[in-house]
Tab-separated table of N, CA, C and O in Angstrom:
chain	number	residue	atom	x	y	z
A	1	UNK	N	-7.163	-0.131	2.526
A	1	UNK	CA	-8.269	-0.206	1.591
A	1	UNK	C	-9.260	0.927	1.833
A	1	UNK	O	-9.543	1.611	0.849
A	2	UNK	N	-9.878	1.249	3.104
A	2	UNK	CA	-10.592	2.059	3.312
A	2	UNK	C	-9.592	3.658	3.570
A	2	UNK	O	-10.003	4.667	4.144
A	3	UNK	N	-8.869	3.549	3.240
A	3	UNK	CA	-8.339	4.993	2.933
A	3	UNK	C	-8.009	5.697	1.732
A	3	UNK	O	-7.893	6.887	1.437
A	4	UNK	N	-7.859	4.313	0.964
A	4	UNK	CA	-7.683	4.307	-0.684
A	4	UNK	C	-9.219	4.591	-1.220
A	4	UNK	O	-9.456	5.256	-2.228
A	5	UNK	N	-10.150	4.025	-0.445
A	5	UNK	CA	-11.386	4.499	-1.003
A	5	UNK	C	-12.422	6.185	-0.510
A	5	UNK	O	-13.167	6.895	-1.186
A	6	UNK	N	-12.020	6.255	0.783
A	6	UNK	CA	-11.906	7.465	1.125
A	6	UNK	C	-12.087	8.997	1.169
A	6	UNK	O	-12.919	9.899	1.262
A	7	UNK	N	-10.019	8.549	0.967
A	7	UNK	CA	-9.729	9.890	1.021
A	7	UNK	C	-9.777	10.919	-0.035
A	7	UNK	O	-9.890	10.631	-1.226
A	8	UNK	N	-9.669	12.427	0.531
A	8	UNK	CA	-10.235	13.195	-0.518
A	8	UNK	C	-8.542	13.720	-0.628
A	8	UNK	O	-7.496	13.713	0.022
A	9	UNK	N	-9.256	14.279	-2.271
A	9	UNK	CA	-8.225	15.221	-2.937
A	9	UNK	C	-6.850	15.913	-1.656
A	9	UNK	O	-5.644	15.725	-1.495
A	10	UNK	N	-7.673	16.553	-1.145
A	10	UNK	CA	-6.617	17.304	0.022
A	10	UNK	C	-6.009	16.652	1.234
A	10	UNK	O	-5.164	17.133	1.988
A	11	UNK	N	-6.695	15.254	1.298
A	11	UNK	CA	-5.764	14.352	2.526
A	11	UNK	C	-4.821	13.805	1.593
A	11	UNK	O	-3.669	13.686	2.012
A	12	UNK	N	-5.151	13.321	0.006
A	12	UNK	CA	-4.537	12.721	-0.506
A	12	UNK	C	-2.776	13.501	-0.934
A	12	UNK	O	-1.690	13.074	-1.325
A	13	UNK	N	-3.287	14.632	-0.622
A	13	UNK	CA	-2.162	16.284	-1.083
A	13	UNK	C	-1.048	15.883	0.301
A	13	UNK	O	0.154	15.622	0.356
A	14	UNK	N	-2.106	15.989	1.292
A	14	UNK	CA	-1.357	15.936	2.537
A	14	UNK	C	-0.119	14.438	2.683
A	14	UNK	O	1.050	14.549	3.053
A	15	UNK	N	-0.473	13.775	2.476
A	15	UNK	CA	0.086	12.581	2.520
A	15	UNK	C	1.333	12.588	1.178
A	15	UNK	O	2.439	12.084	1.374
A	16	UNK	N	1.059	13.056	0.199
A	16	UNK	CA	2.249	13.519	-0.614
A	16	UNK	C	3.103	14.328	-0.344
A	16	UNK	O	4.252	14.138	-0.745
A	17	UNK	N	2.728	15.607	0.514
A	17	UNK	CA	3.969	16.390	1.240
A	17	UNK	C	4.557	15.451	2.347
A	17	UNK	O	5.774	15.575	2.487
A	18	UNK	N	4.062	14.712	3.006
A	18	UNK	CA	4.767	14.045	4.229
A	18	UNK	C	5.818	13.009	3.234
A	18	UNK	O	7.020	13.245	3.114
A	19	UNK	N	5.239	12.039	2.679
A	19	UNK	CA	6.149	11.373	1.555
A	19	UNK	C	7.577	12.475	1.169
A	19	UNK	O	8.739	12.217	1.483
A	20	UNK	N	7.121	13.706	0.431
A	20	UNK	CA	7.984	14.457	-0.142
A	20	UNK	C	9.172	15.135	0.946
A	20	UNK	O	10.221	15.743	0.736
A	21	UNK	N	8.498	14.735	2.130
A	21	UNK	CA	9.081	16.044	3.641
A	21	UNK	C	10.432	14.887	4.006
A	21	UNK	O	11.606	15.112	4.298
A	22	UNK	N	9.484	13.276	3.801
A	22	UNK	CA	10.526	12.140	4.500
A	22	UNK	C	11.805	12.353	3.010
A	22	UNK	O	12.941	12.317	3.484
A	23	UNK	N	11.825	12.494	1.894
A	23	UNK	CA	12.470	12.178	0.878
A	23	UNK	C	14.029	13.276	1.194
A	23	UNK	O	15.112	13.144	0.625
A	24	UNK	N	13.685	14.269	2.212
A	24	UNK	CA	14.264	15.288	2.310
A	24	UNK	C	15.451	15.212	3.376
A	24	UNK	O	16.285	16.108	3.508
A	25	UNK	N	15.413	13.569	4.412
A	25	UNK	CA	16.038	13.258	5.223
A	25	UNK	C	16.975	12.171	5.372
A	25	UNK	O	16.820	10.979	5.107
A	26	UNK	N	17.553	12.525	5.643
A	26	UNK	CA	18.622	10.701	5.801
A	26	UNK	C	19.098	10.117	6.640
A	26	UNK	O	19.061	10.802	7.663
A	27	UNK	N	19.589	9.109	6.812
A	27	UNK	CA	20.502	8.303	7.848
A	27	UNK	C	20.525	9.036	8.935
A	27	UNK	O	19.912	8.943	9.999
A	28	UNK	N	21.544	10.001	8.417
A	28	UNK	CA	22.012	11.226	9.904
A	28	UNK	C	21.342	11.846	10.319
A	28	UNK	O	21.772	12.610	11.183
A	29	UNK	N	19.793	11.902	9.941
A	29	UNK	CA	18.452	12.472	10.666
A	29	UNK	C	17.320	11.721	10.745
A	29	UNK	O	16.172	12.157	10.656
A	30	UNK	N	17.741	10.269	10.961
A	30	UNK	CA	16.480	9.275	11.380
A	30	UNK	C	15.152	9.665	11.700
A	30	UNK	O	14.092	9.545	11.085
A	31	UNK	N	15.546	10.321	13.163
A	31	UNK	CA	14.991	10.654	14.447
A	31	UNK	C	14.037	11.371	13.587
A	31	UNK	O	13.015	10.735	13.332
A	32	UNK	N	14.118	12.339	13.173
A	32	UNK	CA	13.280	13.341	12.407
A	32	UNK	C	12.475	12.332	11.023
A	32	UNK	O	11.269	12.171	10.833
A	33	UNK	N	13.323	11.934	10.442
A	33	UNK	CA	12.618	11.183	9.610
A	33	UNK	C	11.072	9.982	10.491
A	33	UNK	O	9.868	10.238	10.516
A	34	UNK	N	11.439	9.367	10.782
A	34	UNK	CA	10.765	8.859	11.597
A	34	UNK	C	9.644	9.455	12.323
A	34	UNK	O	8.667	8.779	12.647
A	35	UNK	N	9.767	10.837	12.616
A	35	UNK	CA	8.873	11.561	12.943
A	35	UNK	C	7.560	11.955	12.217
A	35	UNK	O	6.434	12.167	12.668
A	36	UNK	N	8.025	11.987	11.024
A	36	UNK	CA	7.297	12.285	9.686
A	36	UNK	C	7.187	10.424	9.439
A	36	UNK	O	6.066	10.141	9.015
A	37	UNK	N	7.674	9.756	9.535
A	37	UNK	CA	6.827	8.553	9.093
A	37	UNK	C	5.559	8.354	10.017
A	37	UNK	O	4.472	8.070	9.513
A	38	UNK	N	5.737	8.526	11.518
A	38	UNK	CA	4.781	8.510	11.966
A	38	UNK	C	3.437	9.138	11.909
A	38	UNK	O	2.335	8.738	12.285
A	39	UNK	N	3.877	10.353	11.272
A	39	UNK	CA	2.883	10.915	10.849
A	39	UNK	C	2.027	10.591	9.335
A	39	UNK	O	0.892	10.699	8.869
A	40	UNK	N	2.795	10.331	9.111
A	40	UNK	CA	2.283	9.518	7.292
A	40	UNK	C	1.048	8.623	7.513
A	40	UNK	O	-0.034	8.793	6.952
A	41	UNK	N	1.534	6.989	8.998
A	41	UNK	CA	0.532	6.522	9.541
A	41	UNK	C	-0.504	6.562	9.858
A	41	UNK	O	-1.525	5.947	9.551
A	42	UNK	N	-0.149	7.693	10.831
A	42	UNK	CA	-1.471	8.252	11.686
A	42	UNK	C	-2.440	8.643	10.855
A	42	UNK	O	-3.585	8.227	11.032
A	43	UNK	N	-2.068	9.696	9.589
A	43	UNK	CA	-2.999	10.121	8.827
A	43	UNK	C	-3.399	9.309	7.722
A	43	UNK	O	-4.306	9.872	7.109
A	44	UNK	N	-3.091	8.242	7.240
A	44	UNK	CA	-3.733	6.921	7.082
A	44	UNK	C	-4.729	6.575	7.587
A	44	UNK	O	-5.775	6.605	6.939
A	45	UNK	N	-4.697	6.100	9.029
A	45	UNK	CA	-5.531	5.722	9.812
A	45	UNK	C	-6.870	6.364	9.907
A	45	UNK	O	-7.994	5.926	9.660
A	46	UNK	N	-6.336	7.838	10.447
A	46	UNK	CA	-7.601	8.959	9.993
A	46	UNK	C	-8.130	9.015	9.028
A	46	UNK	O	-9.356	9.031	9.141
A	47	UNK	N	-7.714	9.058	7.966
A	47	UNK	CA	-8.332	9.119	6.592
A	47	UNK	C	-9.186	7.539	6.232
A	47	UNK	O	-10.084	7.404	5.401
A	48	UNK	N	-8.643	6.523	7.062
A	48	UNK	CA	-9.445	5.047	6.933
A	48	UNK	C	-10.824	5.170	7.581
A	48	UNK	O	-11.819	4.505	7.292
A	49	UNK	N	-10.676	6.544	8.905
A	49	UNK	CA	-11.674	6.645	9.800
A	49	UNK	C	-12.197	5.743	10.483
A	49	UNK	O	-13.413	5.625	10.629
A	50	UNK	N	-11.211	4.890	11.058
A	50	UNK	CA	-11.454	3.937	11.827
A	50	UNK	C	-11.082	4.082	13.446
A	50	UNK	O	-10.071	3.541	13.892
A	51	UNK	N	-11.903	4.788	14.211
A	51	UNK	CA	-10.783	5.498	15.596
A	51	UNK	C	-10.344	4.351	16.285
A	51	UNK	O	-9.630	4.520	17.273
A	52	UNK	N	-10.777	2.737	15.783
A	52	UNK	CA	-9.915	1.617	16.791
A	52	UNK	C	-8.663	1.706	16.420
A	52	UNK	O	-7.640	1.692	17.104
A	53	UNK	N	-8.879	1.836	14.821
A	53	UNK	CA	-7.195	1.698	14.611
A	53	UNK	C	-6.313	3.409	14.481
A	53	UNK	O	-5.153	3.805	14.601
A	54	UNK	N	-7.130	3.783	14.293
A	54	UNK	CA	-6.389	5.964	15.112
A	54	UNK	C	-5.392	5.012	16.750
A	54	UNK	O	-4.245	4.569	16.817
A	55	UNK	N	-6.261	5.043	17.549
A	55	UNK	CA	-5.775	4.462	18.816
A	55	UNK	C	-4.740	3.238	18.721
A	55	UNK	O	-3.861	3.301	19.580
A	56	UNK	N	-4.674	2.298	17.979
A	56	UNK	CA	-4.045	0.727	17.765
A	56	UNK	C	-2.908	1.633	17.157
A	56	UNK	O	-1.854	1.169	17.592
A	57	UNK	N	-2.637	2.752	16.321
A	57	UNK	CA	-1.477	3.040	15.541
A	57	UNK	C	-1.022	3.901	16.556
A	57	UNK	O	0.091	3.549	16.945
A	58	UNK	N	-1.473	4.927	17.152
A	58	UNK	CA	-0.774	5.176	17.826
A	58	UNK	C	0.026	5.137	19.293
A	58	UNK	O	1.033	5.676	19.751
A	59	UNK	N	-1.185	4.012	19.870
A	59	UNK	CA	-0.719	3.210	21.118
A	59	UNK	C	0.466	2.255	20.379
A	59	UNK	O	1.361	1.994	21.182
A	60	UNK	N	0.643	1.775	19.272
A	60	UNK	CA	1.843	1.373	19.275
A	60	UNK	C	3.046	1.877	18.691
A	60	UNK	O	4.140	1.328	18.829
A	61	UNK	N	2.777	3.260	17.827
A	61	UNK	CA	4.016	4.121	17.492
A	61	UNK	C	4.579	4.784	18.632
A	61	UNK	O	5.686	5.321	18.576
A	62	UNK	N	3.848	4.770	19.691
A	62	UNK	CA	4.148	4.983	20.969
A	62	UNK	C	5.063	4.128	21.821
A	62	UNK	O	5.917	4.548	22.602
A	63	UNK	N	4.714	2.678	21.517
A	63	UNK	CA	5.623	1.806	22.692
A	63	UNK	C	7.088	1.485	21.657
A	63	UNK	O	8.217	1.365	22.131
A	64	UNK	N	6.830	1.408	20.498
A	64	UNK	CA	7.731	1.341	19.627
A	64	UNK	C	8.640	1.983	19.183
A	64	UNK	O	9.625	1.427	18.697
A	65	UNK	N	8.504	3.406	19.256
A	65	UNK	CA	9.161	4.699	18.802
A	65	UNK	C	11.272	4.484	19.807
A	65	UNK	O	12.336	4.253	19.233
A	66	UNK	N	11.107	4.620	20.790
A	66	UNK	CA	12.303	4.042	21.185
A	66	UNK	C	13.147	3.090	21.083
A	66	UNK	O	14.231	3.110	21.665
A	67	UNK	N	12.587	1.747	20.017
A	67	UNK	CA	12.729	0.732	20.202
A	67	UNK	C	13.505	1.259	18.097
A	67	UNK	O	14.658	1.415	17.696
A	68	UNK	N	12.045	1.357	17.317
A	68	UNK	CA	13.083	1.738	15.997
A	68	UNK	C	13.925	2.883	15.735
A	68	UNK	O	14.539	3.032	14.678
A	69	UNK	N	13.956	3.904	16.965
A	69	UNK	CA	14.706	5.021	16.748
A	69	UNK	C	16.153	4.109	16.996
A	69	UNK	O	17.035	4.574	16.274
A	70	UNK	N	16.628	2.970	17.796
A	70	UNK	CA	17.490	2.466	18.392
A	70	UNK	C	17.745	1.439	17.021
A	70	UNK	O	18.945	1.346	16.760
A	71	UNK	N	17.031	0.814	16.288
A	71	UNK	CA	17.813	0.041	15.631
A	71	UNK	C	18.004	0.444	14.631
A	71	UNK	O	17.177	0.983	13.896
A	72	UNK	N	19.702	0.160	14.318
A	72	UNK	CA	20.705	0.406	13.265
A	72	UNK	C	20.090	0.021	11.690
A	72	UNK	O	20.004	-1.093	11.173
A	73	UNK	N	19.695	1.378	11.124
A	73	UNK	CA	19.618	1.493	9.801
A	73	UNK	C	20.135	1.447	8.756
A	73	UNK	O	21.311	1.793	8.866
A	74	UNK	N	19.725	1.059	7.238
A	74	UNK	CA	21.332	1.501	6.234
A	74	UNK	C	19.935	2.767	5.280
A	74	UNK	O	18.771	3.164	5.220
A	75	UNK	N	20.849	2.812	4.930
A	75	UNK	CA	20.630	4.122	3.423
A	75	UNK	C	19.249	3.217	2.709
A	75	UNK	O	18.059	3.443	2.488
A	76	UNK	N	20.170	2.137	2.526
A	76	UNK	CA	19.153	0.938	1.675
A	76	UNK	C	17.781	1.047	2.214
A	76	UNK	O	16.862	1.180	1.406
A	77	UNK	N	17.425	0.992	3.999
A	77	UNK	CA	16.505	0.600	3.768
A	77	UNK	C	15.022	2.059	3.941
A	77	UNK	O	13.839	1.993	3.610
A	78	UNK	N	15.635	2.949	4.440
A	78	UNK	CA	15.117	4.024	3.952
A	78	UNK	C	14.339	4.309	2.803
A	78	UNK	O	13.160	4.663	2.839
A	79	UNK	N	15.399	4.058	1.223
A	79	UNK	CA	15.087	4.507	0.290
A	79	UNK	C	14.068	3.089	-0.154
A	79	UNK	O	13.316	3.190	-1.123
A	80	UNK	N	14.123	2.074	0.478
A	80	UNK	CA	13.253	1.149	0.162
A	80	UNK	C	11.964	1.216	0.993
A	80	UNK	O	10.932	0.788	0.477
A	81	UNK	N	11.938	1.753	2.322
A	81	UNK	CA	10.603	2.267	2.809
A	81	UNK	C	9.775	3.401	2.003
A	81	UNK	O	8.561	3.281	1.841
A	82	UNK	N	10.513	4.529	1.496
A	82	UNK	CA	9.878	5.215	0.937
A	82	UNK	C	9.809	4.943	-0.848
A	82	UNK	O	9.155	5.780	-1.469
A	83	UNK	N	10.271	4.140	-1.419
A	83	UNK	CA	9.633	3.373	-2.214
A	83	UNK	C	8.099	2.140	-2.182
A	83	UNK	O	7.502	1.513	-3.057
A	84	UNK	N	7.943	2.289	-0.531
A	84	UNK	CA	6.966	1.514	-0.254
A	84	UNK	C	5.573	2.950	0.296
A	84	UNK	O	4.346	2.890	0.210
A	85	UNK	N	6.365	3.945	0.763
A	85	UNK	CA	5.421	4.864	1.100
A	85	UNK	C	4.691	5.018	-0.380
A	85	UNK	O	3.525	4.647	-0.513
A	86	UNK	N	5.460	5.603	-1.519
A	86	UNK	CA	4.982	5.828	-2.659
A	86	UNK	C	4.256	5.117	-3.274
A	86	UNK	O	3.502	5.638	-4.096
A	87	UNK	N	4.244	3.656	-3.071
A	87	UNK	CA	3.978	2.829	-3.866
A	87	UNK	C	2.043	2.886	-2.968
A	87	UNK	O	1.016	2.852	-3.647
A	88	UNK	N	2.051	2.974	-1.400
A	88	UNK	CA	0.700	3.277	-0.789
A	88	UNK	C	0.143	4.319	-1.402
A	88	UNK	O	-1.049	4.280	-1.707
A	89	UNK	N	0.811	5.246	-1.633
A	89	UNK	CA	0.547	6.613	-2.202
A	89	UNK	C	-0.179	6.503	-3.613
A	89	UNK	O	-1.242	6.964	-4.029
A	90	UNK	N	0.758	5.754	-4.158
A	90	UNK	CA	0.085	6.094	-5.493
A	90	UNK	C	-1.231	5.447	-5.518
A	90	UNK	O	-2.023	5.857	-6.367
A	91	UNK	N	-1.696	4.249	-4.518
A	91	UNK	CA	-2.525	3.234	-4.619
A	91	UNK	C	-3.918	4.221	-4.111
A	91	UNK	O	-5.070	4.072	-4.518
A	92	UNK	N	-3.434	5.256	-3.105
A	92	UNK	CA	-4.607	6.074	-3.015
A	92	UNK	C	-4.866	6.785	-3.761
A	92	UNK	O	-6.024	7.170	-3.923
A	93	UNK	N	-3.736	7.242	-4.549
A	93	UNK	CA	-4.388	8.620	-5.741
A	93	UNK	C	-5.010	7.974	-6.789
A	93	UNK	O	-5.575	8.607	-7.681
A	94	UNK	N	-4.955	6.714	-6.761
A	94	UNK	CA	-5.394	5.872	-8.076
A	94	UNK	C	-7.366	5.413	-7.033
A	94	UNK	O	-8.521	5.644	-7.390
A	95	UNK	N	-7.037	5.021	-6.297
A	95	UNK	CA	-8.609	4.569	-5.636
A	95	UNK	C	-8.516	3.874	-5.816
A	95	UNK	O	-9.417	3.455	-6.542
A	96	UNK	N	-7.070	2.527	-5.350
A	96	UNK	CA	-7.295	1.157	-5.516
A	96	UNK	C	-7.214	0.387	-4.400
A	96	UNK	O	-6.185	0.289	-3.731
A	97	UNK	N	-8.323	-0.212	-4.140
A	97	UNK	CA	-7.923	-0.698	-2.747
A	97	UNK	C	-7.132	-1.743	-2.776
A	97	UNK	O	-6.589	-1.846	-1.676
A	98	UNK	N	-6.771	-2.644	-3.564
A	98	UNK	CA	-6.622	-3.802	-3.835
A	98	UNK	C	-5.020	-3.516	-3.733
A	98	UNK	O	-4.362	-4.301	-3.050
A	99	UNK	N	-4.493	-2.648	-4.249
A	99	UNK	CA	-3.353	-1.698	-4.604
A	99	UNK	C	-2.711	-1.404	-3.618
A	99	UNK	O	-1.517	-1.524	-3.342
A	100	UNK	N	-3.911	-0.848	-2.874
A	100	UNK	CA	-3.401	-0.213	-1.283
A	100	UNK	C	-2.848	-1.171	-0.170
A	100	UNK	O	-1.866	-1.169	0.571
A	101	UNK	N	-4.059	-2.093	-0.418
A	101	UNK	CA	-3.973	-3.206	1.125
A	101	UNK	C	-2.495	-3.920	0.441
A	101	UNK	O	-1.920	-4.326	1.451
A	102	UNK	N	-1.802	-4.192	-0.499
A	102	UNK	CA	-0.878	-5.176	-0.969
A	102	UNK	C	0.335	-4.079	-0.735
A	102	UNK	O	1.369	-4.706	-0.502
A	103	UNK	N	0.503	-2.995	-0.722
A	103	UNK	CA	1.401	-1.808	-0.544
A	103	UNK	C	1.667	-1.474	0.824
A	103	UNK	O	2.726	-0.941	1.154
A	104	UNK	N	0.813	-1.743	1.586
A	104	UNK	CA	0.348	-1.840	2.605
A	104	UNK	C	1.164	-3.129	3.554
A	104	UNK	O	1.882	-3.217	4.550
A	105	UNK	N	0.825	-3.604	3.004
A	105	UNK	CA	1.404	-5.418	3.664
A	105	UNK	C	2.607	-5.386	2.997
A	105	UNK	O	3.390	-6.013	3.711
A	106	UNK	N	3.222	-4.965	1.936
A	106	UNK	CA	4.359	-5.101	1.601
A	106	UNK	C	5.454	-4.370	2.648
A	106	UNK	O	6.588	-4.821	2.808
A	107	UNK	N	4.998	-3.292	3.270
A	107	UNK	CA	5.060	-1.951	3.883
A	107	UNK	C	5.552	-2.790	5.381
A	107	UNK	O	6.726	-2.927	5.724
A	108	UNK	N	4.431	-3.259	6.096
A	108	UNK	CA	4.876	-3.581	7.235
A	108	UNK	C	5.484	-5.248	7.222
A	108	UNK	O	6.197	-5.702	8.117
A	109	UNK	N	5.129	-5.853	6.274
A	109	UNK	CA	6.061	-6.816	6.170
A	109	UNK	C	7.771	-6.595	6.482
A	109	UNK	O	8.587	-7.113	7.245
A	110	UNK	N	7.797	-5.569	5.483
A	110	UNK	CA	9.491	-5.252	5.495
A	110	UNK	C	10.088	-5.367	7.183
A	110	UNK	O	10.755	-6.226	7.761
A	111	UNK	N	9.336	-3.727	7.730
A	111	UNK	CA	9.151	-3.258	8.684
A	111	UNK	C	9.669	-4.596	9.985
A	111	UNK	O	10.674	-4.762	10.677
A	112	UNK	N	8.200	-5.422	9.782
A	112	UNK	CA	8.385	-6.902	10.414
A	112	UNK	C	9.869	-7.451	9.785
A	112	UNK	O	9.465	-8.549	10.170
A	113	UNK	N	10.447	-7.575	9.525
A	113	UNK	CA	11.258	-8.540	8.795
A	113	UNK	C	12.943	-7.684	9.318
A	113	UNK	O	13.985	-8.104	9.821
A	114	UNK	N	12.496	-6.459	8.902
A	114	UNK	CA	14.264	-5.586	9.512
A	114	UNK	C	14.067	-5.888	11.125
A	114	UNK	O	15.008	-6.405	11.728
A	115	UNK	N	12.820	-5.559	11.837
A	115	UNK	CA	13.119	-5.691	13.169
A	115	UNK	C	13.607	-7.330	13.538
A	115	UNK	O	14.553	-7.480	14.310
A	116	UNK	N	13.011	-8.365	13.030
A	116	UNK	CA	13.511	-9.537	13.079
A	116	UNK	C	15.135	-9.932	13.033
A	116	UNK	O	15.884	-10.573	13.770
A	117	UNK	N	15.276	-9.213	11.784
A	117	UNK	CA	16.497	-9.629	11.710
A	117	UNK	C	17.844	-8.785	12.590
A	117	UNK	O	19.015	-9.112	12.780
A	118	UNK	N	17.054	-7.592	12.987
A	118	UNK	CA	18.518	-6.244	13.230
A	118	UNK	C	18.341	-6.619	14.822
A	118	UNK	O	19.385	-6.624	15.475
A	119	UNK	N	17.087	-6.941	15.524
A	119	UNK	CA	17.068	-6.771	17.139
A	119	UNK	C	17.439	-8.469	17.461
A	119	UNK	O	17.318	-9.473	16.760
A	120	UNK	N	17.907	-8.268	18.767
A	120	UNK	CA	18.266	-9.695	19.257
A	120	UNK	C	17.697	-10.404	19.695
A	120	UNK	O	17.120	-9.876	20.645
A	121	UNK	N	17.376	-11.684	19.583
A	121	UNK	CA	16.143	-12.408	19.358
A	121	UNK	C	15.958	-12.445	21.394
A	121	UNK	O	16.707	-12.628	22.354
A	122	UNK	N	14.896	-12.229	21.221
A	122	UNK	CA	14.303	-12.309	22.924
A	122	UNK	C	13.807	-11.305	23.193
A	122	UNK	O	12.827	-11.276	23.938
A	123	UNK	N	14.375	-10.138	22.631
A	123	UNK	CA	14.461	-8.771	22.753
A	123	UNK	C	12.687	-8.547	22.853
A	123	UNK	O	12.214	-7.417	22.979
């Protein structure tokens, strides 16, 4: 919400090349993809200007990063994350917060829901 209300013209630019940079990768380059998602986050966060959650996103793209580089992806759900990046995206170029926070939660819902189901429960 507070990034949808925000951010300016040129973070909003920035965050469309990272979208456009992930669209450019696949399956067989996770690792890299992923790299650029993390970065999509982070500059979210920044642009929310909230440095608890700057620190909260990346203290946990940090403990996490080994953990989703490791679990087994399909094509599917890629092109359905970045149908969810876009869908944040557009919610900022529009200035909707309402838009954002639900794009948003749709976003890490998924997120929540593949790790549930792909890692072994205990894990």
């Amino acid at each position: 919400e507070l990034a949808a209300e925000r951010a300016t013209p040129a973070e909003r630019e920035r965050l469309a090349e990272l979208v456009e940079e992930m669209d450019g990768h696949h399956l067989s380059d996770y690792g890299a993809y992923r790299g650029i998602d993390s970065r999509f986050h982070i500059q979210l966060a920044s642009i929310a200007g909230s440095p608890d959650l700057i620190a909260a996103l990346t203290d946990t793209q940090a403990a996490l990063s080994d953990v989703l580089n490791a679990v087994p992806r399909s094509e599917e759900s890629m092109v359905n994350s970045q149908a969810q990046h876009r869908r944040i995206l557009a919610a900022l170029e529009a200035r909707d917060r309402d838009a954002a926070r639900v794009a948003m939660r749709e976003h890490l819902e998924g997120i929540e829901h593949l790790l549930a189901v792909l890692m072994p429960h205990g894990a």
